[in-house]
Amino acid sequence: MSELINKVTQLLNDKTIDVFIGYEKGSADRIRAAFARTAEQAAKLVYTASCTQNLAGYLMKHEVKKLGKPGLLANVAALRSIMQLASEFQVKDGEVYVLFANADGSFTEFTSFASIEAYLGTTDVGIKSDEQEMIARLEAMSVQERWLFWNKEFDKCIKCYACRAACPMCYCHRCTTDVNQPQWIPVASHERGNLDYHLMRAMHLAGRCVNCGECANACPMDIPLNLLTYQLIDPIKNTFGATAGMKADAVYALSTYKPDDKENFII
Amino acid sequence: MDQQNIYQPYLMQIEKITEEAPGVKTFRLKFTDENEGNNFSFHTGQFGEYSVFGEGEVTFCVASPHTRKGYIECTFREAGRVTTELASLNEGDTIGFRGPYGNIFPIEDWKGKNLLFIAGGIALPPMRSVIWSCLDQRENFKDITILYGARTVADLVYKHELAEWKERPDVNLVTTVDPGGETPDWKGDVGFVPTILDRMQPVSENTIAIVCGPPVMIKFTFPVLEKYGFTDDNVYTTLENRMKCGLGKCGRCNVGKVFVCKDGPVFTRTQLKQLPDEY
Amino acid sequence: MEKELKILKYNDLPKLIERFRTQGYPVLAPVRKNKVVEIETVESLDAVALDALLSTQSAKKAAFPKVEKVIDYTLGKNAVQQVPVNPETHPETILFGVRPCDASGFKSLDAIFGDTPRDEFYLKKKEKTTIVSFSCPVADSYCFCTSVGGGPGNTAGSDIQFTAISKEELLVEILTEKGAKLASHFTDLLSDTKGDIDKNKFLAEVKVVFDMNAVVGKTTASFNNTALWLEQSLRCIGCGACAFVCPTCACFDFQDEQNTKKGVRLRLWDSCGFSLFTLHTSGHNPREVQSQRWRQRIMHKFAYMPEQLHVVGCEGCGRCSRACPVDMNIKEHLTSIGEIVTV
Ligand SMILES: Cc1cc2nc3c(=O)[nH]c(=O)nc-3n(C[C@H](O)[C@H](O)[C@H](O)COP(=O)(O)OP(=O)(O)OC[C@H]3O[C@@H](n4cnc5c(N)ncnc54)[C@H](O)[C@@H]3O)c2cc1C
Ligand code: SF4
Ligand code: SF4
Ligand code: FES
């Protein structure tokens, strides 16, 4: 812990950064995001095994941006978020100071996108085994069964949009659900409104989801909606050879045409 | 009307449509149920929720004077979903109306005083209701001055009424357009509303000023009024926050503890100064 | 009415639901679904999660559902015909097994919807709901009901309250006429209390963490304390989880839905935490940033409602904090407001 605190204090003192986005102790046994701008605030930073929240989403938050140059305590998911945001022109090289938490408790500095890319190239970025199992279960279902499964899950949804708010890739200034001319998605949290919202969200994250799981973690109704976007990871990879959040200058598979793109999805 | 359901609108038929300016129309609305029309009354300054069925509701003030019965009018600018649909409707079509809501311009208290109306752009509608309500009982007021400005000549609304007021010896009408907005045959002033107001050297003695317009206009108009000695109690304006229910329930239109839909939309500058900066 | 005290055998509890169902009353109760506890219609006591600390969402949906029709119409050529939506048609319903903070949470909604003009959609449903609450034998660190005038055995808002006084017996407090009417269906199962029962002995201990009047006063005075609201809300991501699970949050939206022949206007839950909530069509937003929206949440409950409706808009149930994806803890934030040293 003191290594982290010393490092951040030094970064703040020598003005490398204006704010460090890390973790602090939260309520009950929870850990939460912290925004250290002073040595005093830095002294409250912690890093434990429970520090799993992907903090990269805060880079897009208006009031956090206004605090000045950010430093970020990143896990693998956050690194990938930064890469994906970079490829979508949301962050530039050098704009974010990244401190990466290694598995052994030590920290590595990433000062350029190239160094992040290099690291990610040697890392396992796949989804967790229990999630893989769930996806296998879903894929083994008949279309009808899968439809029922999701309908039952969406039935719980209250459209609080916590999933969207927590997702580092849902930074759109005006989300499709918020557009009312035309009203693409019914606003109501009824069967149709919930279904349309989740399908739209999954489609907009296809090939962009960095499998951090923030959406499902955020959901107060315990809907495993990360599985929706996770299920799209392999198809996109197999069809277009692309995995989200690995390269800062990647072009987005679903918005780019290549002459050798497979056309087997056209019936 | 279902007494139990405060959200159920009256059905209204569009009797007449007037094109006021690009994207701005006035609808004259008649109650589909004559009884409802006869029982309906409102006061100047109040507003309502107008609905295009299938699209939703929008908030407009009632632009006609309360002294004229049997119909109401609204003037609106095409802005978003509902207003765009509204603009595409024809005479004879049915829309919904809930209201009247909100507080009023206390014109009873203004009797025996001079009135100075200052309006900018699309903000003439709320003002028009007061102006006509006062003109319909002209003998109760002293001098009536109207200063009205728009971006360009084309953007001026109520052109025929402006002409009528211009003709009247008992109304002093000054119209102005922003620099660059004039046409070769424009006979009015050129300049922003606050500048023209300053040039007019308004008399504050025994005068009520009513100011409606875009936030910038209001911001620069208040100091001019102050310069000529208008006290905050004698300056009136309206606030327009996003509304849904119009009844103090849906929780979105408040400025601090004040609900614009219930406690407003009419405020004196004294009241405005007590409100936090949340509008 | 004077409250009445009775004893019910735990073993007879299933009979209550059975009888309510035979009488035709729908029964809403907490039901466990994996990690969440929902308020749903139940057919028997087996389904009821009586051991749950609190349901994930509050019980407000019994009278203020997330989606509700307020107007209904058919479309003809140029003409619209309205089909009245009658708030009266709601059936007599029993809300069973909820907590005292659920029951008392309705007083905020009563104040908002009961203020003139009366919103009968809510009021009629509320009127037709009989609330049978269970006092709290346990609480967690998110609970702070005692700091906002409630408590684990608070009977305000309940028609009947049960308290487990032993493994075999429940204390039954019949609190209102409505409660008495419902109790008439199980009078035969009730016996008289023997001697004084100290209910407090069977309740969770919930420490008072702040002085409510001080918090109300300081919140009211803190509108312009921008630093306070920013500091509290930097991690807030602007979702609606807190508002939607809250028993007292009443803000709503209207949306129309129609096909070529008919349509409806729906009333939907909305939240002051959403940036869209106050956005003008012009693009101007009076509450442009999240700290202003967070301020609205706190000020509405602790400054505006006390002044206008004479009720504090919070029951201290802590649901918002448990549901919050980023650990915005309202108890902690209110405590820190209470600790502001006014100069
Ligand atoms: C007191 C008052 C008086 C006014 N008087 C006039 C007047 O006389 N003339 C005039 O032209 N204007 C007036 N206005 C302004 C007018 O109300 C707005 O221009 C109008 O509401 C725009 O509506 P719209 O449907 O065109 O816009 P939209 O932006 O499309 O809004 C449509 C409705 O849907 C809501 N909405 C928008 N997007 C979403 C979404 N994604 N999800 C959920 N809900 C959404 C909005 O809250 C709105 O109620 C007045 C406003 C007020 C408050
Ligand atoms: S977080 Fe859960 S309840 Fe909220 S909108 Fe997303 S899926 Fe629905
Ligand atoms: S604000 Fe939070 S603690 Fe208070 S009643 Fe609502 S959900 Fe419960
Ligand atoms: S418009 Fe709903 S509270 Fe004012």
mmCIF file with all atom_site columns, C-alpha atoms in Angstrom, chain A residues 37-202:
data_model
loop_
_atom_site.group_PDB
_atom_site.id
_atom_site.type_symbol
_atom_site.label_atom_id
_atom_site.label_alt_id
_atom_site.label_comp_id
_atom_site.label_asym_id
_atom_site.label_entity_id
_atom_site.label_seq_id
_atom_site.pdbx_PDB_ins_code
_atom_site.Cartn_x
_atom_site.Cartn_y
_atom_site.Cartn_z
_atom_site.occupancy
_atom_site.B_iso_or_equiv
_atom_site.pdbx_formal_charge
_atom_site.auth_seq_id
_atom_site.auth_comp_id
_atom_site.auth_asym_id
_atom_site.auth_atom_id
_atom_site.pdbx_PDB_model_num
ATOM 1   C CA . ARG A 1 37  ? -5.845  15.399  -5.723  1.00 0.00 ? 37  ARG A CA 1
ATOM 2   C CA . THR A 1 38  ? -3.811  15.968  -2.564  1.00 0.00 ? 38  THR A CA 1
ATOM 3   C CA . ALA A 1 39  ? -1.291  14.001  -0.545  1.00 0.00 ? 39  ALA A CA 1
ATOM 4   C CA . GLU A 1 40  ? -3.879  13.723  2.202   1.00 0.00 ? 40  GLU A CA 1
ATOM 5   C CA . GLN A 1 41  ? -6.349  12.114  -0.180  1.00 0.00 ? 41  GLN A CA 1
ATOM 6   C CA . ALA A 1 42  ? -3.609  9.904   -1.632  1.00 0.00 ? 42  ALA A CA 1
ATOM 7   C CA . ALA A 1 43  ? -2.924  8.568   1.843   1.00 0.00 ? 43  ALA A CA 1
ATOM 8   C CA . LYS A 1 44  ? -6.381  6.971   1.839   1.00 0.00 ? 44  LYS A CA 1
ATOM 9   C CA . LEU A 1 45  ? -5.768  4.930   -1.316  1.00 0.00 ? 45  LEU A CA 1
ATOM 10  C CA . VAL A 1 46  ? -5.831  1.187   -1.013  1.00 0.00 ? 46  VAL A CA 1
ATOM 11  C CA . TYR A 1 47  ? -5.181  -1.740  -3.258  1.00 0.00 ? 47  TYR A CA 1
ATOM 12  C CA . THR A 1 48  ? -6.505  -5.184  -2.355  1.00 0.00 ? 48  THR A CA 1
ATOM 13  C CA . ALA A 1 49  ? -7.839  -8.230  -4.123  1.00 0.00 ? 49  ALA A CA 1
ATOM 14  C CA . SER A 1 50  ? -11.319 -6.683  -3.954  1.00 0.00 ? 50  SER A CA 1
ATOM 15  C CA . CYS A 1 51  ? -10.255 -3.724  -6.103  1.00 0.00 ? 51  CYS A CA 1
ATOM 16  C CA . THR A 1 52  ? -11.895 -5.044  -9.236  1.00 0.00 ? 52  THR A CA 1
ATOM 17  C CA . GLN A 1 53  ? -13.948 -2.107  -10.507 1.00 0.00 ? 53  GLN A CA 1
ATOM 18  C CA . ASN A 1 54  ? -12.848 -0.952  -13.960 1.00 0.00 ? 54  ASN A CA 1
ATOM 19  C CA . LEU A 1 55  ? -12.034 2.690   -13.298 1.00 0.00 ? 55  LEU A CA 1
ATOM 20  C CA . ALA A 1 56  ? -11.476 3.659   -16.940 1.00 0.00 ? 56  ALA A CA 1
ATOM 21  C CA . GLY A 1 57  ? -15.082 4.791   -17.309 1.00 0.00 ? 57  GLY A CA 1
ATOM 22  C CA . TYR A 1 58  ? -14.311 7.780   -15.096 1.00 0.00 ? 58  TYR A CA 1
ATOM 23  C CA . LEU A 1 59  ? -11.944 9.118   -17.743 1.00 0.00 ? 59  LEU A CA 1
ATOM 24  C CA . MET A 1 60  ? -15.030 10.021  -19.744 1.00 0.00 ? 60  MET A CA 1
ATOM 25  C CA . LYS A 1 61  ? -16.888 11.734  -16.907 1.00 0.00 ? 61  LYS A CA 1
ATOM 26  C CA . HIS A 1 62  ? -17.256 15.477  -17.371 1.00 0.00 ? 62  HIS A CA 1
ATOM 27  C CA . GLU A 1 63  ? -16.552 16.522  -13.804 1.00 0.00 ? 63  GLU A CA 1
ATOM 28  C CA . VAL A 1 64  ? -13.551 14.189  -13.541 1.00 0.00 ? 64  VAL A CA 1
ATOM 29  C CA . LYS A 1 65  ? -12.112 15.571  -16.783 1.00 0.00 ? 65  LYS A CA 1
ATOM 30  C CA . LYS A 1 66  ? -12.366 19.050  -15.303 1.00 0.00 ? 66  LYS A CA 1
ATOM 31  C CA . LEU A 1 67  ? -9.994  18.055  -12.495 1.00 0.00 ? 67  LEU A CA 1
ATOM 32  C CA . GLY A 1 68  ? -7.042  18.038  -14.884 1.00 0.00 ? 68  GLY A CA 1
ATOM 33  C CA . LYS A 1 69  ? -4.611  15.406  -16.087 1.00 0.00 ? 69  LYS A CA 1
ATOM 34  C CA . PRO A 1 70  ? -5.614  12.004  -14.741 1.00 0.00 ? 70  PRO A CA 1
ATOM 35  C CA . GLY A 1 71  ? -3.606  9.107   -13.426 1.00 0.00 ? 71  GLY A CA 1
ATOM 36  C CA . LEU A 1 72  ? -5.423  5.802   -13.313 1.00 0.00 ? 72  LEU A CA 1
ATOM 37  C CA . LEU A 1 73  ? -4.964  2.648   -11.329 1.00 0.00 ? 73  LEU A CA 1
ATOM 38  C CA . ALA A 1 74  ? -5.667  0.028   -13.970 1.00 0.00 ? 74  ALA A CA 1
ATOM 39  C CA . ASN A 1 75  ? -6.418  -3.642  -14.114 1.00 0.00 ? 75  ASN A CA 1
ATOM 40  C CA . VAL A 1 76  ? -6.386  -5.578  -17.383 1.00 0.00 ? 76  VAL A CA 1
ATOM 41  C CA . ALA A 1 77  ? -9.929  -4.523  -18.190 1.00 0.00 ? 77  ALA A CA 1
ATOM 42  C CA . ALA A 1 78  ? -9.070  -0.874  -17.637 1.00 0.00 ? 78  ALA A CA 1
ATOM 43  C CA . LEU A 1 79  ? -6.023  -1.160  -19.902 1.00 0.00 ? 79  LEU A CA 1
ATOM 44  C CA . ARG A 1 80  ? -8.226  -2.584  -22.614 1.00 0.00 ? 80  ARG A CA 1
ATOM 45  C CA . SER A 1 81  ? -10.834 0.114   -22.052 1.00 0.00 ? 81  SER A CA 1
ATOM 46  C CA . ILE A 1 82  ? -8.158  2.736   -22.563 1.00 0.00 ? 82  ILE A CA 1
ATOM 47  C CA . MET A 1 83  ? -7.052  1.051   -25.799 1.00 0.00 ? 83  MET A CA 1
ATOM 48  C CA . GLN A 1 84  ? -10.622 0.858   -27.052 1.00 0.00 ? 84  GLN A CA 1
ATOM 49  C CA . LEU A 1 85  ? -11.324 4.468   -26.066 1.00 0.00 ? 85  LEU A CA 1
ATOM 50  C CA . ALA A 1 86  ? -8.124  5.474   -27.868 1.00 0.00 ? 86  ALA A CA 1
ATOM 51  C CA . SER A 1 87  ? -9.154  3.653   -31.015 1.00 0.00 ? 87  SER A CA 1
ATOM 52  C CA . GLU A 1 88  ? -12.440 5.566   -30.838 1.00 0.00 ? 88  GLU A CA 1
ATOM 53  C CA . PHE A 1 89  ? -10.533 8.847   -30.470 1.00 0.00 ? 89  PHE A CA 1
ATOM 54  C CA . GLN A 1 90  ? -11.696 9.447   -26.888 1.00 0.00 ? 90  GLN A CA 1
ATOM 55  C CA . VAL A 1 91  ? -8.236  9.541   -25.272 1.00 0.00 ? 91  VAL A CA 1
ATOM 56  C CA . LYS A 1 92  ? -4.912  10.475  -26.784 1.00 0.00 ? 92  LYS A CA 1
ATOM 57  C CA . ASP A 1 93  ? -1.500  8.988   -26.135 1.00 0.00 ? 93  ASP A CA 1
ATOM 58  C CA . GLY A 1 94  ? 0.101   10.737  -23.175 1.00 0.00 ? 94  GLY A CA 1
ATOM 59  C CA . GLU A 1 95  ? -3.176  12.111  -21.833 1.00 0.00 ? 95  GLU A CA 1
ATOM 60  C CA . VAL A 1 96  ? -3.522  9.480   -19.137 1.00 0.00 ? 96  VAL A CA 1
ATOM 61  C CA . TYR A 1 97  ? -0.873  8.286   -16.753 1.00 0.00 ? 97  TYR A CA 1
ATOM 62  C CA . VAL A 1 98  ? -1.478  4.598   -16.114 1.00 0.00 ? 98  VAL A CA 1
ATOM 63  C CA . LEU A 1 99  ? -0.342  2.646   -13.106 1.00 0.00 ? 99  LEU A CA 1
ATOM 64  C CA . PHE A 1 100 ? -0.961  -1.032  -13.573 1.00 0.00 ? 100 PHE A CA 1
ATOM 65  C CA . ALA A 1 101 ? -1.515  -3.340  -10.640 1.00 0.00 ? 101 ALA A CA 1
ATOM 66  C CA . ASN A 1 102 ? 0.382   -6.583  -11.131 1.00 0.00 ? 102 ASN A CA 1
ATOM 67  C CA . ALA A 1 103 ? -0.864  -9.830  -9.691  1.00 0.00 ? 103 ALA A CA 1
ATOM 68  C CA . ASP A 1 104 ? 2.015   -9.901  -7.176  1.00 0.00 ? 104 ASP A CA 1
ATOM 69  C CA . GLY A 1 105 ? 0.993   -6.568  -5.670  1.00 0.00 ? 105 GLY A CA 1
ATOM 70  C CA . SER A 1 106 ? 3.667   -4.509  -7.408  1.00 0.00 ? 106 SER A CA 1
ATOM 71  C CA . PHE A 1 107 ? 2.891   -1.692  -9.833  1.00 0.00 ? 107 PHE A CA 1
ATOM 72  C CA . THR A 1 108 ? 4.054   -1.020  -13.370 1.00 0.00 ? 108 THR A CA 1
ATOM 73  C CA . GLU A 1 109 ? 3.974   2.384   -15.017 1.00 0.00 ? 109 GLU A CA 1
ATOM 74  C CA . PHE A 1 110 ? 2.590   2.659   -18.511 1.00 0.00 ? 110 PHE A CA 1
ATOM 75  C CA . THR A 1 111 ? 3.449   5.993   -20.007 1.00 0.00 ? 111 THR A CA 1
ATOM 76  C CA . SER A 1 112 ? 2.564   5.265   -23.626 1.00 0.00 ? 112 SER A CA 1
ATOM 77  C CA . PHE A 1 113 ? -0.070  3.365   -25.552 1.00 0.00 ? 113 PHE A CA 1
ATOM 78  C CA . ALA A 1 114 ? 2.687   1.299   -27.137 1.00 0.00 ? 114 ALA A CA 1
ATOM 79  C CA . SER A 1 115 ? 3.713   -0.057  -23.749 1.00 0.00 ? 115 SER A CA 1
ATOM 80  C CA . ILE A 1 116 ? 0.103   -0.984  -22.955 1.00 0.00 ? 116 ILE A CA 1
ATOM 81  C CA . GLU A 1 117 ? -0.285  -2.732  -26.298 1.00 0.00 ? 117 GLU A CA 1
ATOM 82  C CA . ALA A 1 118 ? 2.924   -4.652  -25.729 1.00 0.00 ? 118 ALA A CA 1
ATOM 83  C CA . TYR A 1 119 ? 1.760   -5.779  -22.322 1.00 0.00 ? 119 TYR A CA 1
ATOM 84  C CA . LEU A 1 120 ? -1.697  -6.798  -23.507 1.00 0.00 ? 120 LEU A CA 1
ATOM 85  C CA . GLY A 1 121 ? -0.111  -8.817  -26.301 1.00 0.00 ? 121 GLY A CA 1
ATOM 86  C CA . THR A 1 122 ? 1.352   -11.152 -23.708 1.00 0.00 ? 122 THR A CA 1
ATOM 87  C CA . THR A 1 123 ? -1.645  -11.348 -21.411 1.00 0.00 ? 123 THR A CA 1
ATOM 88  C CA . ASP A 1 124 ? -4.671  -13.546 -21.205 1.00 0.00 ? 124 ASP A CA 1
ATOM 89  C CA . VAL A 1 125 ? -7.642  -11.244 -21.853 1.00 0.00 ? 125 VAL A CA 1
ATOM 90  C CA . GLY A 1 126 ? -10.261 -13.955 -22.123 1.00 0.00 ? 126 GLY A CA 1
ATOM 91  C CA . ILE A 1 127 ? -13.396 -14.213 -20.063 1.00 0.00 ? 127 ILE A CA 1
ATOM 92  C CA . LYS A 1 128 ? -13.410 -16.077 -16.772 1.00 0.00 ? 128 LYS A CA 1
ATOM 93  C CA . SER A 1 129 ? -14.054 -19.803 -16.684 1.00 0.00 ? 129 SER A CA 1
ATOM 94  C CA . ASP A 1 130 ? -17.393 -19.554 -14.856 1.00 0.00 ? 130 ASP A CA 1
ATOM 95  C CA . GLU A 1 131 ? -18.552 -17.061 -17.457 1.00 0.00 ? 131 GLU A CA 1
ATOM 96  C CA . GLN A 1 132 ? -17.367 -19.376 -20.206 1.00 0.00 ? 132 GLN A CA 1
ATOM 97  C CA . GLU A 1 133 ? -19.443 -22.113 -18.679 1.00 0.00 ? 133 GLU A CA 1
ATOM 98  C CA . MET A 1 134 ? -22.528 -19.909 -18.634 1.00 0.00 ? 134 MET A CA 1
ATOM 99  C CA . ILE A 1 135 ? -22.014 -19.020 -22.272 1.00 0.00 ? 135 ILE A CA 1
ATOM 100 C CA . ALA A 1 136 ? -21.581 -22.647 -23.187 1.00 0.00 ? 136 ALA A CA 1
ATOM 101 C CA . ARG A 1 137 ? -24.846 -23.361 -21.386 1.00 0.00 ? 137 ARG A CA 1
ATOM 102 C CA . LEU A 1 138 ? -26.587 -20.565 -23.273 1.00 0.00 ? 138 LEU A CA 1
ATOM 103 C CA . GLU A 1 139 ? -25.216 -21.752 -26.589 1.00 0.00 ? 139 GLU A CA 1
ATOM 104 C CA . ALA A 1 140 ? -26.346 -25.278 -25.924 1.00 0.00 ? 140 ALA A CA 1
ATOM 105 C CA . MET A 1 141 ? -29.914 -24.046 -25.487 1.00 0.00 ? 141 MET A CA 1
ATOM 106 C CA . SER A 1 142 ? -32.450 -24.082 -28.274 1.00 0.00 ? 142 SER A CA 1
ATOM 107 C CA . VAL A 1 143 ? -33.400 -20.686 -29.653 1.00 0.00 ? 143 VAL A CA 1
ATOM 108 C CA . GLN A 1 144 ? -36.701 -20.982 -27.819 1.00 0.00 ? 144 GLN A CA 1
ATOM 109 C CA . GLU A 1 145 ? -35.037 -21.811 -24.503 1.00 0.00 ? 145 GLU A CA 1
ATOM 110 C CA . ARG A 1 146 ? -32.583 -18.970 -24.885 1.00 0.00 ? 146 ARG A CA 1
ATOM 111 C CA . TRP A 1 147 ? -35.406 -16.571 -25.662 1.00 0.00 ? 147 TRP A CA 1
ATOM 112 C CA . LEU A 1 148 ? -37.200 -17.654 -22.506 1.00 0.00 ? 148 LEU A CA 1
ATOM 113 C CA . PHE A 1 149 ? -34.036 -17.360 -20.464 1.00 0.00 ? 149 PHE A CA 1
ATOM 114 C CA . TRP A 1 150 ? -33.474 -13.759 -21.505 1.00 0.00 ? 150 TRP A CA 1
ATOM 115 C CA . ASN A 1 151 ? -37.107 -12.811 -21.241 1.00 0.00 ? 151 ASN A CA 1
ATOM 116 C CA . LYS A 1 152 ? -37.135 -14.038 -17.680 1.00 0.00 ? 152 LYS A CA 1
ATOM 117 C CA . GLU A 1 153 ? -34.008 -12.054 -16.905 1.00 0.00 ? 153 GLU A CA 1
ATOM 118 C CA . PHE A 1 154 ? -35.232 -8.869  -18.609 1.00 0.00 ? 154 PHE A CA 1
ATOM 119 C CA . ASP A 1 155 ? -38.487 -9.163  -16.740 1.00 0.00 ? 155 ASP A CA 1
ATOM 120 C CA . LYS A 1 156 ? -36.545 -8.094  -13.636 1.00 0.00 ? 156 LYS A CA 1
ATOM 121 C CA . CYS A 1 157 ? -35.071 -5.037  -15.345 1.00 0.00 ? 157 CYS A CA 1
ATOM 122 C CA . ILE A 1 158 ? -36.230 -1.672  -13.996 1.00 0.00 ? 158 ILE A CA 1
ATOM 123 C CA . LYS A 1 159 ? -34.403 0.399   -16.625 1.00 0.00 ? 159 LYS A CA 1
ATOM 124 C CA . CYS A 1 160 ? -32.275 2.214   -14.116 1.00 0.00 ? 160 CYS A CA 1
ATOM 125 C CA . TYR A 1 161 ? -29.524 2.342   -16.750 1.00 0.00 ? 161 TYR A CA 1
ATOM 126 C CA . ALA A 1 162 ? -26.877 1.443   -14.176 1.00 0.00 ? 162 ALA A CA 1
ATOM 127 C CA . CYS A 1 163 ? -25.479 -1.021  -16.737 1.00 0.00 ? 163 CYS A CA 1
ATOM 128 C CA . ARG A 1 164 ? -25.054 1.740   -19.275 1.00 0.00 ? 164 ARG A CA 1
ATOM 129 C CA . ALA A 1 165 ? -23.688 4.211   -16.741 1.00 0.00 ? 165 ALA A CA 1
ATOM 130 C CA . ALA A 1 166 ? -21.129 1.705   -15.464 1.00 0.00 ? 166 ALA A CA 1
ATOM 131 C CA . CYS A 1 167 ? -19.904 0.599   -18.878 1.00 0.00 ? 167 CYS A CA 1
ATOM 132 C CA . PRO A 1 168 ? -16.652 2.287   -19.899 1.00 0.00 ? 168 PRO A CA 1
ATOM 133 C CA . MET A 1 169 ? -17.708 2.050   -23.543 1.00 0.00 ? 169 MET A CA 1
ATOM 134 C CA . CYS A 1 170 ? -21.149 3.637   -23.020 1.00 0.00 ? 170 CYS A CA 1
ATOM 135 C CA . TYR A 1 171 ? -19.870 7.178   -23.163 1.00 0.00 ? 171 TYR A CA 1
ATOM 136 C CA . CYS A 1 172 ? -22.091 8.453   -25.969 1.00 0.00 ? 172 CYS A CA 1
ATOM 137 C CA . HIS A 1 173 ? -23.189 11.984  -25.364 1.00 0.00 ? 173 HIS A CA 1
ATOM 138 C CA . ARG A 1 174 ? -26.674 11.054  -26.513 1.00 0.00 ? 174 ARG A CA 1
ATOM 139 C CA . CYS A 1 175 ? -27.403 7.353   -26.266 1.00 0.00 ? 175 CYS A CA 1
ATOM 140 C CA . THR A 1 176 ? -29.835 5.811   -28.743 1.00 0.00 ? 176 THR A CA 1
ATOM 141 C CA . THR A 1 177 ? -32.270 5.244   -25.869 1.00 0.00 ? 177 THR A CA 1
ATOM 142 C CA . ASP A 1 178 ? -32.265 8.989   -25.255 1.00 0.00 ? 178 ASP A CA 1
ATOM 143 C CA . VAL A 1 179 ? -33.117 9.882   -28.837 1.00 0.00 ? 179 VAL A CA 1
ATOM 144 C CA . ASN A 1 180 ? -36.794 10.585  -29.345 1.00 0.00 ? 180 ASN A CA 1
ATOM 145 C CA . GLN A 1 181 ? -36.896 11.614  -33.002 1.00 0.00 ? 181 GLN A CA 1
ATOM 146 C CA . PRO A 1 182 ? -37.520 8.908   -33.905 1.00 0.00 ? 182 PRO A CA 1
ATOM 147 C CA . GLN A 1 183 ? -38.130 7.064   -30.666 1.00 0.00 ? 183 GLN A CA 1
ATOM 148 C CA . TRP A 1 184 ? -35.989 4.035   -31.500 1.00 0.00 ? 184 TRP A CA 1
ATOM 149 C CA . ILE A 1 185 ? -36.409 2.379   -28.126 1.00 0.00 ? 185 ILE A CA 1
ATOM 150 C CA . PRO A 1 186 ? -39.605 2.580   -26.066 1.00 0.00 ? 186 PRO A CA 1
ATOM 151 C CA . VAL A 1 187 ? -38.737 4.427   -22.869 1.00 0.00 ? 187 VAL A CA 1
ATOM 152 C CA . ALA A 1 188 ? -41.005 2.329   -20.656 1.00 0.00 ? 188 ALA A CA 1
ATOM 153 C CA . SER A 1 189 ? -39.557 -0.526  -18.660 1.00 0.00 ? 189 SER A CA 1
ATOM 154 C CA . HIS A 1 190 ? -42.091 -3.015  -19.980 1.00 0.00 ? 190 HIS A CA 1
ATOM 155 C CA . GLU A 1 191 ? -41.441 -6.211  -21.909 1.00 0.00 ? 191 GLU A CA 1
ATOM 156 C CA . ARG A 1 192 ? -40.825 -4.546  -25.245 1.00 0.00 ? 192 ARG A CA 1
ATOM 157 C CA . GLY A 1 193 ? -38.951 -1.563  -23.830 1.00 0.00 ? 193 GLY A CA 1
ATOM 158 C CA . ASN A 1 194 ? -36.584 -3.759  -21.819 1.00 0.00 ? 194 ASN A CA 1
ATOM 159 C CA . LEU A 1 195 ? -35.953 -6.153  -24.681 1.00 0.00 ? 195 LEU A CA 1
ATOM 160 C CA . ASP A 1 196 ? -35.291 -3.421  -27.226 1.00 0.00 ? 196 ASP A CA 1
ATOM 161 C CA . TYR A 1 197 ? -32.971 -1.613  -24.863 1.00 0.00 ? 197 TYR A CA 1
ATOM 162 C CA . HIS A 1 198 ? -30.865 -4.671  -24.136 1.00 0.00 ? 198 HIS A CA 1
ATOM 163 C CA . LEU A 1 199 ? -30.691 -5.771  -27.755 1.00 0.00 ? 199 LEU A CA 1
ATOM 164 C CA . MET A 1 200 ? -29.673 -2.290  -28.821 1.00 0.00 ? 200 MET A CA 1
ATOM 165 C CA . ARG A 1 201 ? -27.042 -2.115  -26.112 1.00 0.00 ? 201 ARG A CA 1
ATOM 166 C CA . ALA A 1 202 ? -25.629 -5.522  -27.005 1.00 0.00 ? 202 ALA A CA 1
#
